[in-house]
mmCIF file of C-alpha atoms in Angstrom:
data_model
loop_
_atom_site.group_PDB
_atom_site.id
_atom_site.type_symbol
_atom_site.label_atom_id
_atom_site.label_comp_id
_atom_site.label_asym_id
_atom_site.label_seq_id
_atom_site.Cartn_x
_atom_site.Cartn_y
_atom_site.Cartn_z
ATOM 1 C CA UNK A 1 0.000 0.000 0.000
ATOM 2 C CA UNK A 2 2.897 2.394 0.850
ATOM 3 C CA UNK A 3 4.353 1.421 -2.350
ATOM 4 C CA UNK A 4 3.392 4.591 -4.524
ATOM 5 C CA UNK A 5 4.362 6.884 -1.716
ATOM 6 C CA UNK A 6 7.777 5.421 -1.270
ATOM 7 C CA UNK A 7 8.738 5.416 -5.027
ATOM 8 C CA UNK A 8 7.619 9.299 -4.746
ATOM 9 C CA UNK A 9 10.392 9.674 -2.524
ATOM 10 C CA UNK A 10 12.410 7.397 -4.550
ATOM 11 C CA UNK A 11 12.821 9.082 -7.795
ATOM 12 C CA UNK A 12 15.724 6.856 -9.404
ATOM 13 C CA UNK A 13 14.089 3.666 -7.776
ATOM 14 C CA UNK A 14 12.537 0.826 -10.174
ATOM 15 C CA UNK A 15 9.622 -1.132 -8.785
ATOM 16 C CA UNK A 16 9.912 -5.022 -8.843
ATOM 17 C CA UNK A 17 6.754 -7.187 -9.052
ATOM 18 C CA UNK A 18 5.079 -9.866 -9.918
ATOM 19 C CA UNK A 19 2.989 -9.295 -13.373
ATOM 20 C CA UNK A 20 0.025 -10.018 -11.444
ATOM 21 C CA UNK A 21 0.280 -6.977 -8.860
ATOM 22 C CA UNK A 22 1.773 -4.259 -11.940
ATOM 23 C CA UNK A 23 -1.713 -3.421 -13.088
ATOM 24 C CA UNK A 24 -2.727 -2.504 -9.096
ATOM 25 C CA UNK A 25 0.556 -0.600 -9.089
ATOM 26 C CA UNK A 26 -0.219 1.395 -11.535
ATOM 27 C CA UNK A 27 -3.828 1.783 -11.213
ATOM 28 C CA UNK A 28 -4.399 0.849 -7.506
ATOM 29 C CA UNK A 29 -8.058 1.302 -7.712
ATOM 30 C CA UNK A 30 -9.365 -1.957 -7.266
ATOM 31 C CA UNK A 31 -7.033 -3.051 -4.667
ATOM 32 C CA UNK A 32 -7.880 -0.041 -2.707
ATOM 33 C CA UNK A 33 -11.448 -1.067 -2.739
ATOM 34 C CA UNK A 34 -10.708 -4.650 -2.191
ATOM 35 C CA UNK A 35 -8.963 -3.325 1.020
ATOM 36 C CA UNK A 36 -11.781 -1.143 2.236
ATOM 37 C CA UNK A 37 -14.341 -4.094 1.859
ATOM 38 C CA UNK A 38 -12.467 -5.930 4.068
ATOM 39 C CA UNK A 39 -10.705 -3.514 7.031
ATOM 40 C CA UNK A 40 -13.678 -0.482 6.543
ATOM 41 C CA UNK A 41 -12.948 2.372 5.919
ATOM 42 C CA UNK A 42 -12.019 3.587 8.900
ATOM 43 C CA UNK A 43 -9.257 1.495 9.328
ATOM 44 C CA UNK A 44 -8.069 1.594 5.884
ATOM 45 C CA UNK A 45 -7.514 5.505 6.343
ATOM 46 C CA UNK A 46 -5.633 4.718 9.473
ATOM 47 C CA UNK A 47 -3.270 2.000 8.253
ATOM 48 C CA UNK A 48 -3.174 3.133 4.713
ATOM 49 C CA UNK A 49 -4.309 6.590 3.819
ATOM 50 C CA UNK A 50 -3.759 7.815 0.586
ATOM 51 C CA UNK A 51 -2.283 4.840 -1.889
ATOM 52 C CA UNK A 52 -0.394 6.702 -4.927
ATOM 53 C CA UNK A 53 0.041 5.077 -8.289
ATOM 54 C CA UNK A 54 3.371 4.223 -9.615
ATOM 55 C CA UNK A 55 4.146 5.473 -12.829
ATOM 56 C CA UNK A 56 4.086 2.602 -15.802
ATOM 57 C CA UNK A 57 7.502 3.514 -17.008
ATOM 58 C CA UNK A 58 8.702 2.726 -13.703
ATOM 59 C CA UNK A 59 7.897 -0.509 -13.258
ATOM 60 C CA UNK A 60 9.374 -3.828 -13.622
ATOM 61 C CA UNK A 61 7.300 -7.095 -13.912
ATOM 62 C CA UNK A 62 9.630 -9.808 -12.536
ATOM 63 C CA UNK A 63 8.187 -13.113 -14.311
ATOM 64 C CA UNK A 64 9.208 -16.325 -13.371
ATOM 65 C CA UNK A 65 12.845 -17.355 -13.525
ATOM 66 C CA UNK A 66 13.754 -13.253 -13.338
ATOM 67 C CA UNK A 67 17.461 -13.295 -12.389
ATOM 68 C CA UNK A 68 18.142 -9.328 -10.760
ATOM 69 C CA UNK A 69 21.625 -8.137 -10.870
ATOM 70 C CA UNK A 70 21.536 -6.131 -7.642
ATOM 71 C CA UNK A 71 25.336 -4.757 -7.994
ATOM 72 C CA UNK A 72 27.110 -8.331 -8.857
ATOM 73 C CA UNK A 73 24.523 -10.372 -6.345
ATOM 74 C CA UNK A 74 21.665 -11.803 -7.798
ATOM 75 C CA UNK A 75 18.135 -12.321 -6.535
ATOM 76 C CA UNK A 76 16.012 -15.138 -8.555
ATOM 77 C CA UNK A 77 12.151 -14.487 -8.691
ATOM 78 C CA UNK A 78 9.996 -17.110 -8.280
ATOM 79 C CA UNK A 79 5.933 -17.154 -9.068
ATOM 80 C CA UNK A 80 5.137 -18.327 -6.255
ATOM 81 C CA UNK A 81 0.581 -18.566 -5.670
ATOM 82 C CA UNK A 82 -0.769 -20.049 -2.810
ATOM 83 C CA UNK A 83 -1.035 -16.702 -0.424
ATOM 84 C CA UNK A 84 -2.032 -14.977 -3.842
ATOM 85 C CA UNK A 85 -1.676 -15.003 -7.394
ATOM 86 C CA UNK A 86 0.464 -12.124 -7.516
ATOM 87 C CA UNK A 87 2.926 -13.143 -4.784
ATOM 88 C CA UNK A 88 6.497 -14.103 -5.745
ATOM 89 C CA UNK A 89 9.561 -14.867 -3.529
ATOM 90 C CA UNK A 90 13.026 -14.119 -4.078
ATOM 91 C CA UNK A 91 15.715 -16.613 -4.188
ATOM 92 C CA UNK A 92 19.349 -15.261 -3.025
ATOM 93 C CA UNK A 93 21.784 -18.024 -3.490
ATOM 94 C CA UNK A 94 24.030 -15.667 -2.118
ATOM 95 C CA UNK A 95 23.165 -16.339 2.026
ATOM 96 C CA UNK A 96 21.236 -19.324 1.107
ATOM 97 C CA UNK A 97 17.860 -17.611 2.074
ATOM 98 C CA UNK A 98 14.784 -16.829 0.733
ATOM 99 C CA UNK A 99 12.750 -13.781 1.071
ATOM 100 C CA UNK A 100 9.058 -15.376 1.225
ATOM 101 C CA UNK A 101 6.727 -13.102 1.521
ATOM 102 C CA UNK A 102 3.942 -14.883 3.321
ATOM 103 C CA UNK A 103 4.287 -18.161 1.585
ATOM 104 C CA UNK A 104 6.254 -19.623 4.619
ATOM 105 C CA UNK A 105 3.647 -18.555 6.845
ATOM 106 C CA UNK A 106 4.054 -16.249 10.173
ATOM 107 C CA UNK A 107 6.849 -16.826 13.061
ATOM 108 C CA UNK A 108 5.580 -14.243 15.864
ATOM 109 C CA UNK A 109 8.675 -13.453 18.226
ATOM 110 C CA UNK A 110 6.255 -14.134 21.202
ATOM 111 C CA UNK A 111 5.816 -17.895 20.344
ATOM 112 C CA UNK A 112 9.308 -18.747 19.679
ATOM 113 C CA UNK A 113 11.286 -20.876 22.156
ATOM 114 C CA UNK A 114 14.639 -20.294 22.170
ATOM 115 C CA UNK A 115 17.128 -23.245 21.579
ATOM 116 C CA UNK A 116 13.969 -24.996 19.180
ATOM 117 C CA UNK A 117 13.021 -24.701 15.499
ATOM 118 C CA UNK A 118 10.658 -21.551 14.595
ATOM 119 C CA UNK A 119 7.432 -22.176 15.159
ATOM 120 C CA UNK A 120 5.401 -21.057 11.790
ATOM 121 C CA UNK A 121 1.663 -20.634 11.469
ATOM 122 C CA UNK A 122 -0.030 -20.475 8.199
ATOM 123 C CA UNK A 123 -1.558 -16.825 6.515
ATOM 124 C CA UNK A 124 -4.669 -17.927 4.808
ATOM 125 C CA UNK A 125 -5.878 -14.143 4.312
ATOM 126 C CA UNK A 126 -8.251 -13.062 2.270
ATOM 127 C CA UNK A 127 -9.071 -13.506 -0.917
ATOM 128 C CA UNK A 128 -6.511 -14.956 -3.040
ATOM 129 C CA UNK A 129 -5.731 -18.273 -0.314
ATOM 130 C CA UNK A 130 -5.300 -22.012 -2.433
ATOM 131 C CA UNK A 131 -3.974 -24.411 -0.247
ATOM 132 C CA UNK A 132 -2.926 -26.879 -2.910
ATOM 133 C CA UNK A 133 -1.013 -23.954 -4.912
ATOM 134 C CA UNK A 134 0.434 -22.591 -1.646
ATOM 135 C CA UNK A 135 1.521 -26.340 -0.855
ATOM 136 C CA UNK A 136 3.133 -26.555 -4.426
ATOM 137 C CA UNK A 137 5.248 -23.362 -3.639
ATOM 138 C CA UNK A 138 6.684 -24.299 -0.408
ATOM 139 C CA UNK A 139 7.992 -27.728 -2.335
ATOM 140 C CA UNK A 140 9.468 -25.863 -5.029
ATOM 141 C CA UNK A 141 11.246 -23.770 -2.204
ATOM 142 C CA UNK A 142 12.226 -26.238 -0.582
ATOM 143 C CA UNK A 143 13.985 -27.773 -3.606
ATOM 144 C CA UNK A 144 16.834 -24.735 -2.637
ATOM 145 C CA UNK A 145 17.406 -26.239 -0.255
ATOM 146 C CA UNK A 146 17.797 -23.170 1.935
ATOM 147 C CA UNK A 147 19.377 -22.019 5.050
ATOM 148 C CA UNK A 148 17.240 -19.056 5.643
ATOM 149 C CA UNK A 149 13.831 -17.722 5.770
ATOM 150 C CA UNK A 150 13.032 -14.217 5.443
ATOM 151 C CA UNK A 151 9.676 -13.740 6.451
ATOM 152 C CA UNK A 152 7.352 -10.795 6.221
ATOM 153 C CA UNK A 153 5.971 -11.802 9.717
ATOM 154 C CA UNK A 154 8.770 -12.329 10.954
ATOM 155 C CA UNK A 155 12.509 -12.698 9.680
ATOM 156 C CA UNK A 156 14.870 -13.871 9.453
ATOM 157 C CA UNK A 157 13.961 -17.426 10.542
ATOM 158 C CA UNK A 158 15.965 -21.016 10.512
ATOM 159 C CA UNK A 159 14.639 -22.842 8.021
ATOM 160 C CA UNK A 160 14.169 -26.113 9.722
ATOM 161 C CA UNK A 161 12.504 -29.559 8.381
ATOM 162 C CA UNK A 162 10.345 -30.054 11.608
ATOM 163 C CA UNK A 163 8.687 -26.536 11.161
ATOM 164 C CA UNK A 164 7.891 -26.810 7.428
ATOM 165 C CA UNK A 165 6.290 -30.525 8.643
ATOM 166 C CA UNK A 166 4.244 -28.258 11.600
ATOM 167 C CA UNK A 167 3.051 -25.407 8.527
ATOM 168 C CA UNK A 168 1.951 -28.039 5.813
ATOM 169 C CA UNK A 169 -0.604 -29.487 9.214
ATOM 170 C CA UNK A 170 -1.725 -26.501 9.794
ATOM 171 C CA UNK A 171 -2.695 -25.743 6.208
ATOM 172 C CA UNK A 172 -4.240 -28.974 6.092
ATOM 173 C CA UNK A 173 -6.143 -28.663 9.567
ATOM 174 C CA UNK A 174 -7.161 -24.299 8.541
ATOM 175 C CA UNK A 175 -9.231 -25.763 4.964
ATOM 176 C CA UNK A 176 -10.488 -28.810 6.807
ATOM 177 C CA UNK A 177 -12.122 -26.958 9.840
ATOM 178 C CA UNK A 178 -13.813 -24.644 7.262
ATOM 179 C CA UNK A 179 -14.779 -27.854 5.568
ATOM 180 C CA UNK A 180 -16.329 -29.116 8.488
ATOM 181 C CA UNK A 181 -20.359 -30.108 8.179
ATOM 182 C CA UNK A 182 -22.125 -28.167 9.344
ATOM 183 C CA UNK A 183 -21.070 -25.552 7.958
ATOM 184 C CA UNK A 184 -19.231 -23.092 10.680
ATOM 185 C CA UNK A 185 -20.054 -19.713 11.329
ATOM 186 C CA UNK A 186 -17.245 -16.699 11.245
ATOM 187 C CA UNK A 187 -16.644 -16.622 15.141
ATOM 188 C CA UNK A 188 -17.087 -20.696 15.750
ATOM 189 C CA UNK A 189 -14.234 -20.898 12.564
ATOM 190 C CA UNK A 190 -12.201 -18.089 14.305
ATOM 191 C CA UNK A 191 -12.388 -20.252 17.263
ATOM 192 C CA UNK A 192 -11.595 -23.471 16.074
ATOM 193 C CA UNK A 193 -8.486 -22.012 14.068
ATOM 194 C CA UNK A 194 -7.662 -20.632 18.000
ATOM 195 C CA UNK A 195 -7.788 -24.136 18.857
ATOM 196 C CA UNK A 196 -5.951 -25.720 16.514
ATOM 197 C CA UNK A 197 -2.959 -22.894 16.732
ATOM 198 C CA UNK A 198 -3.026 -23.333 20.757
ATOM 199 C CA UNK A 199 -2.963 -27.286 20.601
ATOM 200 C CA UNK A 200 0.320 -26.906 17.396
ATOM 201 C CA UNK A 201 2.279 -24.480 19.965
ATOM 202 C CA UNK A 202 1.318 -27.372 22.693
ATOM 203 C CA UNK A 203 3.152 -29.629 20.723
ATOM 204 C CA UNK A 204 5.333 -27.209 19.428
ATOM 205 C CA UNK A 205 6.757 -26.287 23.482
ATOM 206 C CA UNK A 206 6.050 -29.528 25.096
ATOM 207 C CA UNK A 207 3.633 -27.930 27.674
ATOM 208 C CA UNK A 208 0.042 -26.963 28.123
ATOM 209 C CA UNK A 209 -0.379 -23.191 27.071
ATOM 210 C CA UNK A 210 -2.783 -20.208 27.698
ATOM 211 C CA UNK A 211 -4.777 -20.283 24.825
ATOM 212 C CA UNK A 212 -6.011 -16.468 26.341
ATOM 213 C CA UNK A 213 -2.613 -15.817 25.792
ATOM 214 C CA UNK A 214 -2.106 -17.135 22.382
ATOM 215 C CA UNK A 215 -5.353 -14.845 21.362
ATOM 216 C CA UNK A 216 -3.989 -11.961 22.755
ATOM 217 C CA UNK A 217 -0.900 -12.303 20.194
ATOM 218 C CA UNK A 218 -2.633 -13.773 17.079
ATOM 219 C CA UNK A 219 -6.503 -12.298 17.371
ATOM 220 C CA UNK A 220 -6.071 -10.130 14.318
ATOM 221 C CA UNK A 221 -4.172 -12.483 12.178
ATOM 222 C CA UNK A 222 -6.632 -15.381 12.969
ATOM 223 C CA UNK A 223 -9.609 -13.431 12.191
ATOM 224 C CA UNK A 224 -7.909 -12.753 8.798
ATOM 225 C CA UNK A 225 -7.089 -15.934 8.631
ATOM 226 C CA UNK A 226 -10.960 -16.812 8.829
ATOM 227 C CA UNK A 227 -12.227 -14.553 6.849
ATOM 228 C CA UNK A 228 -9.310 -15.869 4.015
ATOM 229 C CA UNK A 229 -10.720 -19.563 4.533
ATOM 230 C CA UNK A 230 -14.431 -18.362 4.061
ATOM 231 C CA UNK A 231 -13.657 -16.559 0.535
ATOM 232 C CA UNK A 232 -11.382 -19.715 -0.440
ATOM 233 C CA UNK A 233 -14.590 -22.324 1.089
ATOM 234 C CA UNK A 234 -17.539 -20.188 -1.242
ATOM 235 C CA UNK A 235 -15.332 -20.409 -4.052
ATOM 236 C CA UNK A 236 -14.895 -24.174 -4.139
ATOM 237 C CA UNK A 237 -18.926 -24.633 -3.847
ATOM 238 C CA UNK A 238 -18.899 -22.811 -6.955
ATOM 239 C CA UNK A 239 -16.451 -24.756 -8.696
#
């Protein structure tokens, strides 16, 4: 969202994205009314304000298999759906890590132990989340074989066997709660996603937890979460 404003201040800076996302670059639009119908527009004003366009002429479309010569290091772009169609990750062979967006999922500082493996929870946001694509890019990133995660939310992050094993669970257990017959409602989904996070951070620490506790760190990103796994549920009753 900040993207237009920071190229503004940027005025010899090129902007790198997937071919997806350069249309909502350019003419953001849509994507600022996408955003609105889910925060409101109250709290679209406060996180986002006003989102400027980037000029076309200024704007780079990294397709898949893009190698970027940053200076002599390069960064390899991957098209990487799952979180969204227009999400790509960025492969730098360089420190053997991976910038991933929010393919690799979330790794909140207050539910890491120290001494263990992250512990990684899936972003099934709204409205671009498919669980089999989003499966199919962590494979292919995993064929790197890297060192290195660089999260969004939040890097950088050991990239460890037994937390890739936890995230492809919990994107199995997120689509088959929503799955679930009957059909749940928003807040019973919201709380069975609570319950399923709580009993993988269980595992994760060996020890019973305060799922209060839990809440009070991941209430916004679970209710996103929900919300993600409700678009992605109607849209497979009208396949």
């Amino acid at each position: 969202g900040g993207a237009g404003t920071l190229m503004s201040h940027c005025p010899n800076a090129t902007l790198v994205v997937h071919p997806k996302g350069a249309y909502h670059m350019i003419n953001p639009g849509k994507l600022v009314q996408a955003t609105i119908d889910i925060y409101g527009q109250d709290l679209f004003d406060h996180l986002y304000r006003e989102v400027l366009p980037v000029p076309e002429h200024r704007v780079l479309k990294a397709e898949d298999g893009l190698i970027l010569d940053f200076q002599g290091r390069e960064f390899h772009f991957l098209d990487t759906p799952g979180h969204a169609r227009h999400h790509c990750c960025i492969w730098d062979p360089a420190s053997k890590g991976v910038f991933t967006g929010d393919t690799m999922g979330m790794a909140f500082p207050e539910l890491q132990v120290e001494g263990k493996a992250p512990f990684i929870i899936p972003t099934t946001s709204p409205v671009g989340f498919e669980p089999d694509e989003m499966k199919r890019s962590i494979e292919r990133i995993l064929k790197l074989s890297p060192e290195t995660f660089y999260l969004t939310h939040f890097g950088p992050v050991e990239a460890a066997p037994e937390s890739i094993e936890t995230l492809i669970k919990l994107i199995d257990a997120h689509t088959e709660a929503v799955l679930k017959e009957p059909k749940p409602t928003q807040s019973e989904l919201s709380a069975i996603l609570l319950d399923i996070v709580s009993e993988a951070f269980s595992g994760y620490t060996k020890s019973a937890v305060d799922k209060e506790e839990i809440n009070s760190v991941l209430s916004g990103d679970i209710e996103l979460n929900t919300q993600g796994l409700l678009v992605w549920a109607a849209r497979q009753e009208k396949l």
